[in-house]
Amino acid sequence: FDEPYDKDGDNKQADPRFEEIYTLLRKPTKLMRKAICVHDRIFLGGRKEILDVEQLKDAGITHILHCAEDPCFAIDGNNAAAADNDHLFWKQYFGESFVYHGFVAYDDEEYNMIGNHWSHCQVFLEHALQQSDSKIIIAC
């Protein structure tokens, strides 16, 4: 996939499979909430908050930890690579605007989120917080 947008958010050769989605997502709705600052440089939000790139930029967000990539984001009926497709979608959507780390996790009380994901999340968070001007949103 090519990066669909340049630094100014202008479309540059977007993957045609995602063109309609990119157009919709670039215009956040009034229903979107605000990211919540829970610590000096750490924010919490969800999918709606990370779709609002302008809000993220206004808050000074530099890093996105996305704990809810979609395992069912299939293209052309190919479910085998569905999770990879969603990860690539988000990487394209954010382009160079943010440092992005995302993964599939399941919203189930039996799911061991910390056991399954803490090690790579910790590395990402520690690296981000070493930069004095960084701010992170954790989206789930």
Coordinates of N, CA, C and O in Angstrom, one line a residue:
F1 N 0.8 -1.2 0.0 CA 0.0 0.0 0.0 C 0.9 1.2 0.0 O 1.9 1.3 0.7
D2 N 0.5 2.3 -0.7 CA 1.1 3.6 -0.7 C 0.5 4.4 0.4 O -0.6 4.1 0.8
E3 N 1.3 5.4 0.9 CA 0.7 6.3 1.9 C -0.4 7.1 1.2 O -0.1 7.7 0.2
P4 N -1.6 7.1 1.7 CA -2.7 7.8 1.0 C -2.7 9.3 1.1 O -3.3 10.0 0.3
Y5 N -2.1 9.9 2.2 CA -2.2 11.3 2.4 C -0.8 11.9 2.7 O 0.1 11.2 3.3
D6 N -0.5 13.1 2.2 CA 0.7 13.8 2.6 C 0.6 14.5 3.9 O -0.5 14.3 4.6
K7 N 1.6 15.2 4.4 CA 1.5 15.8 5.7 C 0.4 16.8 5.9 O -0.1 17.0 7.0
D8 N -0.1 17.4 4.8 CA -1.2 18.3 4.9 C -2.6 17.7 4.8 O -3.6 18.3 4.8
G9 N -2.6 16.3 4.7 CA -3.9 15.6 4.7 C -4.5 15.5 3.3 O -5.6 15.1 3.2
D10 N -3.7 15.9 2.3 CA -4.3 15.8 0.9 C -4.1 14.4 0.4 O -3.0 13.8 0.6
N11 N -5.1 14.0 -0.3 CA -5.1 12.6 -0.9 C -4.0 12.5 -2.0 O -3.9 13.4 -2.9
K12 N -3.1 11.5 -1.8 CA -2.1 11.3 -2.9 C -2.1 9.8 -3.2 O -1.7 9.0 -2.5
Q13 N -2.7 9.5 -4.3 CA -2.8 8.1 -4.8 C -3.3 7.1 -3.8 O -2.6 6.1 -3.5
A14 N -4.4 7.4 -3.2 CA -4.9 6.5 -2.2 C -5.3 5.1 -2.8 O -5.7 5.0 -4.0
D15 N -5.1 4.1 -2.1 CA -5.4 2.7 -2.5 C -6.9 2.8 -2.9 O -7.8 3.1 -2.0
P16 N -7.3 2.4 -4.1 CA -8.7 2.6 -4.5 C -9.7 1.7 -3.7 O -10.8 2.1 -3.5
R17 N -9.2 0.7 -3.1 CA -10.1 -0.2 -2.2 C -10.5 0.6 -1.0 O -11.5 0.3 -0.4
F18 N -9.7 1.6 -0.6 CA -10.0 2.3 0.7 C -10.4 3.8 0.4 O -10.7 4.5 1.4
E19 N -10.5 4.2 -0.8 CA -10.7 5.6 -1.1 C -12.0 6.1 -0.5 O -12.0 7.2 0.1
E20 N -13.1 5.4 -0.6 CA -14.4 5.9 0.0 C -14.2 5.9 1.6 O -14.7 6.9 2.2
I21 N -13.6 4.9 2.1 CA -13.4 5.0 3.6 C -12.6 6.1 4.0 O -12.9 6.8 5.0
Y22 N -11.5 6.4 3.3 CA -10.7 7.6 3.7 C -11.5 8.9 3.6 O -11.4 9.7 4.5
T23 N -12.3 9.0 2.6 CA -13.1 10.2 2.5 C -14.0 10.4 3.7 O -14.1 11.5 4.2
L24 N -14.7 9.3 4.1 CA -15.6 9.3 5.2 C -14.9 9.6 6.5 O -15.3 10.4 7.3
L25 N -13.7 9.0 6.7 CA -13.0 9.1 8.0 C -12.4 10.5 8.1 O -12.1 10.9 9.3
R26 N -12.1 11.2 7.1 CA -11.4 12.5 7.2 C -12.3 13.6 7.6 O -11.9 14.7 7.9
K27 N -13.7 13.3 7.7 CA -14.6 14.2 8.1 C -15.3 13.7 9.4 O -16.4 13.2 9.4
P28 N -14.7 14.0 10.6 CA -15.3 13.5 11.8 C -16.7 14.1 12.1 O -16.9 15.2 11.7
T29 N -17.5 13.3 12.7 CA -18.9 13.8 13.0 C -18.9 14.5 14.3 O -18.0 14.4 15.2
K30 N -20.1 15.2 14.6 CA -20.3 15.9 15.8 C -20.4 14.9 17.0 O -20.3 15.3 18.1
L31 N -20.6 13.6 16.7 CA -20.8 12.6 17.8 C -19.5 12.2 18.4 O -19.5 11.6 19.5
M32 N -18.4 12.6 17.8 CA -17.1 12.2 18.4 C -16.8 12.9 19.7 O -17.1 14.1 19.8
R33 N -16.3 12.2 20.6 CA -16.0 12.7 21.9 C -14.6 13.3 21.9 O -13.9 13.3 20.9
K34 N -14.1 13.7 23.0 CA -12.7 14.2 23.2 C -11.9 13.1 23.9 O -12.4 12.4 24.7
A35 N -10.6 13.1 23.6 CA -9.7 12.2 24.3 C -9.6 12.8 25.7 O -9.6 14.0 25.9
I36 N -9.4 11.9 26.7 CA -9.3 12.3 28.1 C -7.9 12.2 28.5 O -7.3 11.1 28.4
C37 N -7.3 13.3 29.1 CA -6.0 13.2 29.7 C -6.0 12.6 31.0 O -6.7 13.1 31.9
V38 N -5.3 11.4 31.2 CA -5.4 10.7 32.5 C -4.1 10.9 33.3 O -4.0 10.5 34.4
H39 N -3.1 11.4 32.6 CA -1.8 11.6 33.2 C -1.1 12.7 32.4 O -1.5 12.9 31.2
D40 N 0.0 13.3 32.9 CA 0.7 14.3 32.3 C 0.7 14.3 30.7 O 0.4 15.2 30.0
R41 N 1.1 13.1 30.2 CA 1.3 13.0 28.7 C 0.5 11.8 28.2 O 0.8 11.3 27.1
I42 N -0.4 11.2 28.9 CA -1.1 10.0 28.5 C -2.6 10.3 28.4 O -3.2 10.8 29.4
F43 N -3.2 10.0 27.3 CA -4.6 10.2 27.1 C -5.3 8.9 26.8 O -4.6 7.9 26.4
L44 N -6.6 8.8 27.1 CA -7.4 7.6 26.8 C -8.5 8.0 25.8 O -9.0 9.1 25.9
G45 N -8.8 7.1 24.9 CA -9.9 7.3 24.0 C -10.3 6.0 23.3 O -9.8 4.9 23.7
G46 N -11.0 6.1 22.3 CA -11.5 5.0 21.5 C -11.2 5.2 20.0 O -10.6 6.2 19.6
R47 N -11.9 4.4 19.2 CA -11.7 4.5 17.8 C -12.2 5.9 17.3 O -11.6 6.5 16.4
K48 N -13.3 6.4 17.9 CA -13.8 7.7 17.4 C -12.8 8.8 17.7 O -12.6 9.7 16.8
E49 N -12.1 8.7 18.8 CA -11.1 9.8 19.1 C -9.9 9.7 18.2 O -9.4 10.7 17.8
I50 N -9.5 8.5 17.9 CA -8.3 8.5 17.0 C -8.6 8.7 15.6 O -7.7 9.0 14.8
L51 N -9.9 8.7 15.2 CA -10.2 9.1 13.8 C -10.2 10.6 13.6 O -10.0 11.1 12.5
D52 N -10.3 11.3 14.7 CA -10.2 12.8 14.7 C -8.8 13.3 14.7 O -8.3 13.7 15.8
V53 N -8.1 13.2 13.6 CA -6.7 13.6 13.5 C -6.5 15.0 14.0 O -5.5 15.3 14.6
E54 N -7.4 15.9 13.6 CA -7.2 17.3 14.1 C -7.2 17.4 15.6 O -6.4 18.2 16.1
Q55 N -8.1 16.7 16.2 CA -8.2 16.7 17.7 C -6.9 16.2 18.3 O -6.3 16.8 19.2
L56 N -6.3 15.1 17.7 CA -5.1 14.6 18.2 C -3.9 15.5 18.0 O -3.1 15.7 18.9
K57 N -3.9 16.2 16.9 CA -2.8 17.2 16.6 C -3.0 18.4 17.6 O -2.0 18.8 18.1
D58 N -4.2 18.8 17.8 CA -4.4 20.0 18.7 C -4.0 19.6 20.1 O -3.6 20.5 20.8
A59 N -4.2 18.4 20.5 CA -3.8 18.0 21.9 C -2.3 17.7 22.0 O -1.8 17.4 23.0
G60 N -1.6 17.7 20.8 CA -0.1 17.5 20.8 C 0.2 16.0 20.8 O 1.3 15.6 21.2
I61 N -0.7 15.1 20.5 CA -0.5 13.7 20.5 C 0.6 13.4 19.5 O 0.5 13.9 18.3
T62 N 1.5 12.5 19.8 CA 2.6 12.1 18.9 C 2.6 10.6 18.7 O 3.1 10.2 17.7
H63 N 2.0 9.9 19.6 CA 2.0 8.4 19.6 C 0.6 7.9 19.8 O -0.1 8.4 20.6
I64 N 0.3 6.8 19.1 CA -1.0 6.1 19.2 C -0.8 4.7 19.6 O -0.1 4.0 18.8
L65 N -1.3 4.2 20.7 CA -1.3 2.8 21.0 C -2.8 2.3 20.9 O -3.6 2.7 21.7
H66 N -3.0 1.6 19.8 CA -4.4 1.1 19.5 C -4.6 -0.3 19.9 O -4.0 -1.2 19.2
C67 N -5.4 -0.5 20.9 CA -5.6 -1.9 21.5 C -6.8 -2.6 20.9 O -7.3 -3.5 21.5
A68 N -7.3 -2.1 19.8 CA -8.6 -2.7 19.3 C -8.6 -2.7 17.7 O -9.6 -2.4 17.1
E69 N -7.5 -3.2 17.1 CA -7.6 -3.4 15.7 C -8.6 -4.5 15.4 O -8.8 -5.3 16.3
D70 N -9.3 -4.4 14.3 CA -10.3 -5.3 14.0 C -9.8 -6.6 13.3 O -9.2 -6.5 12.3
P71 N -10.1 -7.7 13.9 CA -9.6 -9.0 13.4 C -10.5 -9.4 12.1 O -10.1 -10.4 11.5
C72 N -11.5 -8.7 11.8 CA -12.4 -9.1 10.7 C -12.4 -8.2 9.6 O -13.4 -8.1 8.9
F73 N -11.4 -7.4 9.4 CA -11.3 -6.4 8.3 C -10.8 -7.0 7.1 O -9.7 -6.9 6.7
A74 N -11.7 -7.8 6.4 CA -11.3 -8.6 5.2 C -11.5 -7.7 4.0 O -12.3 -6.9 3.8
I75 N -10.6 -8.0 3.0 CA -10.7 -7.4 1.7 C -10.9 -8.5 0.7 O -10.2 -9.5 0.7
D76 N -11.9 -8.3 -0.2 CA -12.2 -9.3 -1.2 C -12.4 -10.7 -0.6 O -12.0 -11.7 -1.2
G77 N -13.0 -10.8 0.6 CA -13.4 -12.0 1.2 C -12.2 -12.8 1.8 O -12.3 -13.9 2.2
N78 N -11.0 -12.2 1.8 CA -9.8 -12.9 2.3 C -9.7 -12.7 3.8 O -9.1 -11.7 4.3
N79 N -10.3 -13.6 4.6 CA -10.3 -13.5 6.0 C -8.9 -13.9 6.6 O -8.6 -13.5 7.8
A80 N -8.1 -14.6 5.9 CA -6.8 -15.1 6.5 C -5.9 -13.9 6.8 O -5.2 -13.9 7.8
A81 N -6.0 -12.8 6.1 CA -5.1 -11.7 6.3 C -5.9 -10.5 6.9 O -5.4 -9.4 6.8
A82 N -7.1 -10.7 7.4 CA -7.9 -9.7 7.9 C -7.3 -8.8 8.9 O -7.3 -7.5 8.8
A83 N -6.6 -9.3 9.9 CA -6.0 -8.5 10.9 C -4.9 -7.6 10.4 O -4.8 -6.5 10.7
D84 N -4.1 -8.2 9.5 CA -3.0 -7.4 8.8 C -3.6 -6.3 8.0 O -3.1 -5.2 7.9
N85 N -4.8 -6.5 7.3 CA -5.4 -5.5 6.6 C -5.8 -4.3 7.4 O -5.6 -3.2 7.0
D86 N -6.4 -4.6 8.6 CA -6.8 -3.5 9.5 C -5.5 -2.7 10.0 O -5.5 -1.5 10.0
H87 N -4.5 -3.4 10.3 CA -3.2 -2.8 10.8 C -2.7 -1.9 9.6 O -2.3 -0.7 9.9
L88 N -2.7 -2.4 8.4 CA -2.2 -1.6 7.3 C -3.1 -0.4 7.1 O -2.7 0.7 6.7
F89 N -4.4 -0.6 7.2 CA -5.4 0.5 7.1 C -5.0 1.7 8.0 O -4.9 2.8 7.7
W90 N -4.8 1.3 9.3 CA -4.5 2.4 10.3 C -3.2 3.0 10.0 O -3.0 4.2 10.2
K91 N -2.2 2.2 9.7 CA -0.9 2.8 9.3 C -1.0 3.8 8.2 O -0.4 4.9 8.2
Q92 N -1.8 3.5 7.2 CA -2.0 4.4 6.1 C -2.8 5.6 6.5 O -2.5 6.7 6.1
Y93 N -3.8 5.4 7.3 CA -4.6 6.5 7.7 C -3.8 7.6 8.5 O -4.0 8.8 8.2
F94 N -2.9 7.1 9.3 CA -2.1 8.1 10.1 C -0.9 8.6 9.4 O -0.4 9.6 9.7
G95 N -0.4 7.8 8.4 CA 0.8 8.2 7.7 C 1.9 8.5 8.6 O 2.2 7.8 9.6
E96 N 2.6 9.6 8.3 CA 3.7 10.0 9.1 C 3.3 11.0 10.3 O 4.2 11.5 11.0
S97 N 2.0 11.2 10.5 CA 1.6 12.2 11.5 C 1.8 11.7 12.9 O 2.0 12.5 13.8
F98 N 1.8 10.4 13.1 CA 1.9 9.9 14.5 C 2.8 8.6 14.4 O 2.8 7.9 13.4
V99 N 3.4 8.2 15.5 CA 4.0 6.9 15.7 C 2.9 6.0 16.1 O 2.2 6.3 17.1
Y100 N 2.7 4.9 15.4 CA 1.5 4.1 15.6 C 1.9 2.7 16.0 O 2.8 2.1 15.4
H101 N 1.3 2.1 17.0 CA 1.4 0.7 17.4 C 0.0 0.2 17.6 O -0.7 0.7 18.5
G102 N -0.4 -0.9 16.9 CA -1.7 -1.4 17.1 C -1.7 -2.9 17.1 O -0.8 -3.5 16.6
F103 N -2.7 -3.5 17.7 CA -2.9 -5.0 17.7 C -4.3 -5.3 18.0 O -5.1 -4.5 18.4
V104 N -4.6 -6.6 17.7 CA -6.0 -7.1 17.9 C -6.1 -7.6 19.3 O -5.2 -8.3 19.8
A105 N -7.1 -7.2 20.0 CA -7.4 -7.7 21.3 C -8.9 -7.9 21.4 O -9.7 -7.4 20.6
Y106 N -9.4 -8.7 22.3 CA -10.8 -9.1 22.3 C -11.5 -8.5 23.6 O -10.9 -8.6 24.7
D107 N -12.6 -8.0 23.4 CA -13.4 -7.4 24.5 C -14.2 -8.4 25.2 O -15.4 -8.6 24.9
D108 N -13.5 -9.2 26.0 CA -14.1 -10.3 26.7 C -13.4 -10.4 28.1 O -12.2 -10.3 28.2
E109 N -14.2 -10.5 29.2 CA -13.6 -10.5 30.5 C -12.7 -11.7 30.7 O -11.8 -11.7 31.6
E110 N -12.8 -12.7 29.9 CA -11.9 -13.9 30.0 C -10.5 -13.6 29.3 O -9.6 -14.4 29.4
Y111 N -10.5 -12.6 28.4 CA -9.3 -12.4 27.6 C -8.2 -11.7 28.5 O -8.4 -10.7 29.2
N112 N -7.0 -12.3 28.4 CA -5.9 -11.8 29.2 C -5.1 -10.7 28.5 O -4.1 -11.0 27.9
M113 N -5.7 -9.5 28.6 CA -5.1 -8.4 27.9 C -3.6 -8.1 28.3 O -2.7 -8.0 27.5
I114 N -3.4 -8.1 29.6 CA -2.1 -7.8 30.1 C -1.1 -8.9 29.8 O 0.0 -8.7 29.3
G115 N -1.5 -10.2 30.0 CA -0.6 -11.3 29.7 C -0.3 -11.4 28.2 O 0.8 -11.7 27.8
N116 N -1.2 -11.1 27.4 CA -1.0 -11.2 25.9 C -0.3 -10.0 25.3 O 0.3 -10.2 24.2
H117 N -0.4 -8.8 25.9 CA 0.1 -7.7 25.2 C 1.0 -6.7 25.9 O 1.6 -5.8 25.4
W118 N 1.1 -6.9 27.3 CA 1.9 -5.9 28.0 C 3.3 -5.7 27.6 O 3.8 -4.6 27.5
S119 N 4.0 -6.8 27.2 CA 5.4 -6.7 26.9 C 5.7 -5.7 25.8 O 6.5 -4.8 25.8
H120 N 4.9 -5.9 24.7 CA 5.2 -5.0 23.5 C 4.6 -3.6 23.8 O 5.1 -2.6 23.3
C121 N 3.5 -3.5 24.5 CA 3.0 -2.2 24.9 C 4.0 -1.4 25.8 O 4.2 -0.2 25.6
Q122 N 4.5 -2.1 26.7 CA 5.5 -1.5 27.6 C 6.7 -0.9 26.9 O 7.1 0.2 27.1
V123 N 7.2 -1.7 25.9 CA 8.3 -1.2 25.1 C 7.9 0.1 24.3 O 8.7 1.1 24.3
F124 N 6.7 0.1 23.7 CA 6.2 1.2 23.0 C 6.1 2.4 23.9 O 6.5 3.5 23.5
L125 N 5.5 2.2 25.0 CA 5.2 3.4 26.0 C 6.5 3.9 26.5 O 6.7 5.1 26.6
E126 N 7.4 3.0 26.9 CA 8.7 3.5 27.4 C 9.5 4.3 26.4 O 10.1 5.3 26.7
H127 N 9.5 3.8 25.2 CA 10.2 4.5 24.1 C 9.6 5.9 23.9 O 10.3 6.9 23.7
A128 N 8.3 5.9 23.9 CA 7.6 7.2 23.6 C 7.8 8.2 24.8 O 8.1 9.4 24.5
L129 N 7.8 7.7 26.0 CA 7.9 8.6 27.1 C 9.4 9.1 27.3 O 9.6 10.0 28.1
Q130 N 10.3 8.4 26.7 CA 11.7 8.9 26.7 C 11.9 10.2 26.0 O 12.8 11.0 26.2
Q131 N 11.0 10.5 25.1 CA 11.0 11.7 24.3 C 10.2 12.8 25.1 O 9.0 12.6 25.4
S132 N 10.9 13.9 25.5 CA 10.3 14.8 26.4 C 9.0 15.5 25.8 O 8.2 16.0 26.6
D133 N 8.9 15.6 24.5 CA 7.7 16.3 24.0 C 6.6 15.4 23.5 O 5.7 15.8 22.8
S134 N 6.7 14.1 23.8 CA 5.7 13.1 23.3 C 4.5 13.1 24.2 O 4.5 13.4 25.4
K135 N 3.4 12.8 23.5 CA 2.1 12.6 24.2 C 1.5 11.4 23.5 O 1.6 11.2 22.3
I136 N 0.9 10.5 24.3 CA 0.4 9.2 23.8 C -1.1 9.1 24.1 O -1.6 9.5 25.1
I137 N -1.9 8.6 23.1 CA -3.2 8.2 23.3 C -3.3 6.7 23.3 O -2.8 6.1 22.3
I138 N -3.9 6.2 24.3 CA -4.2 4.7 24.3 C -5.7 4.5 23.9 O -6.5 5.0 24.6
A139 N -5.9 3.9 22.8 CA -7.2 3.8 22.3 C -7.7 2.3 22.4 O -6.9 1.4 21.9
C140 N -8.8 2.1 22.9 CA -9.3 0.7 23.0 C -10.8 0.7 22.9 O -11.5 1.7 22.9

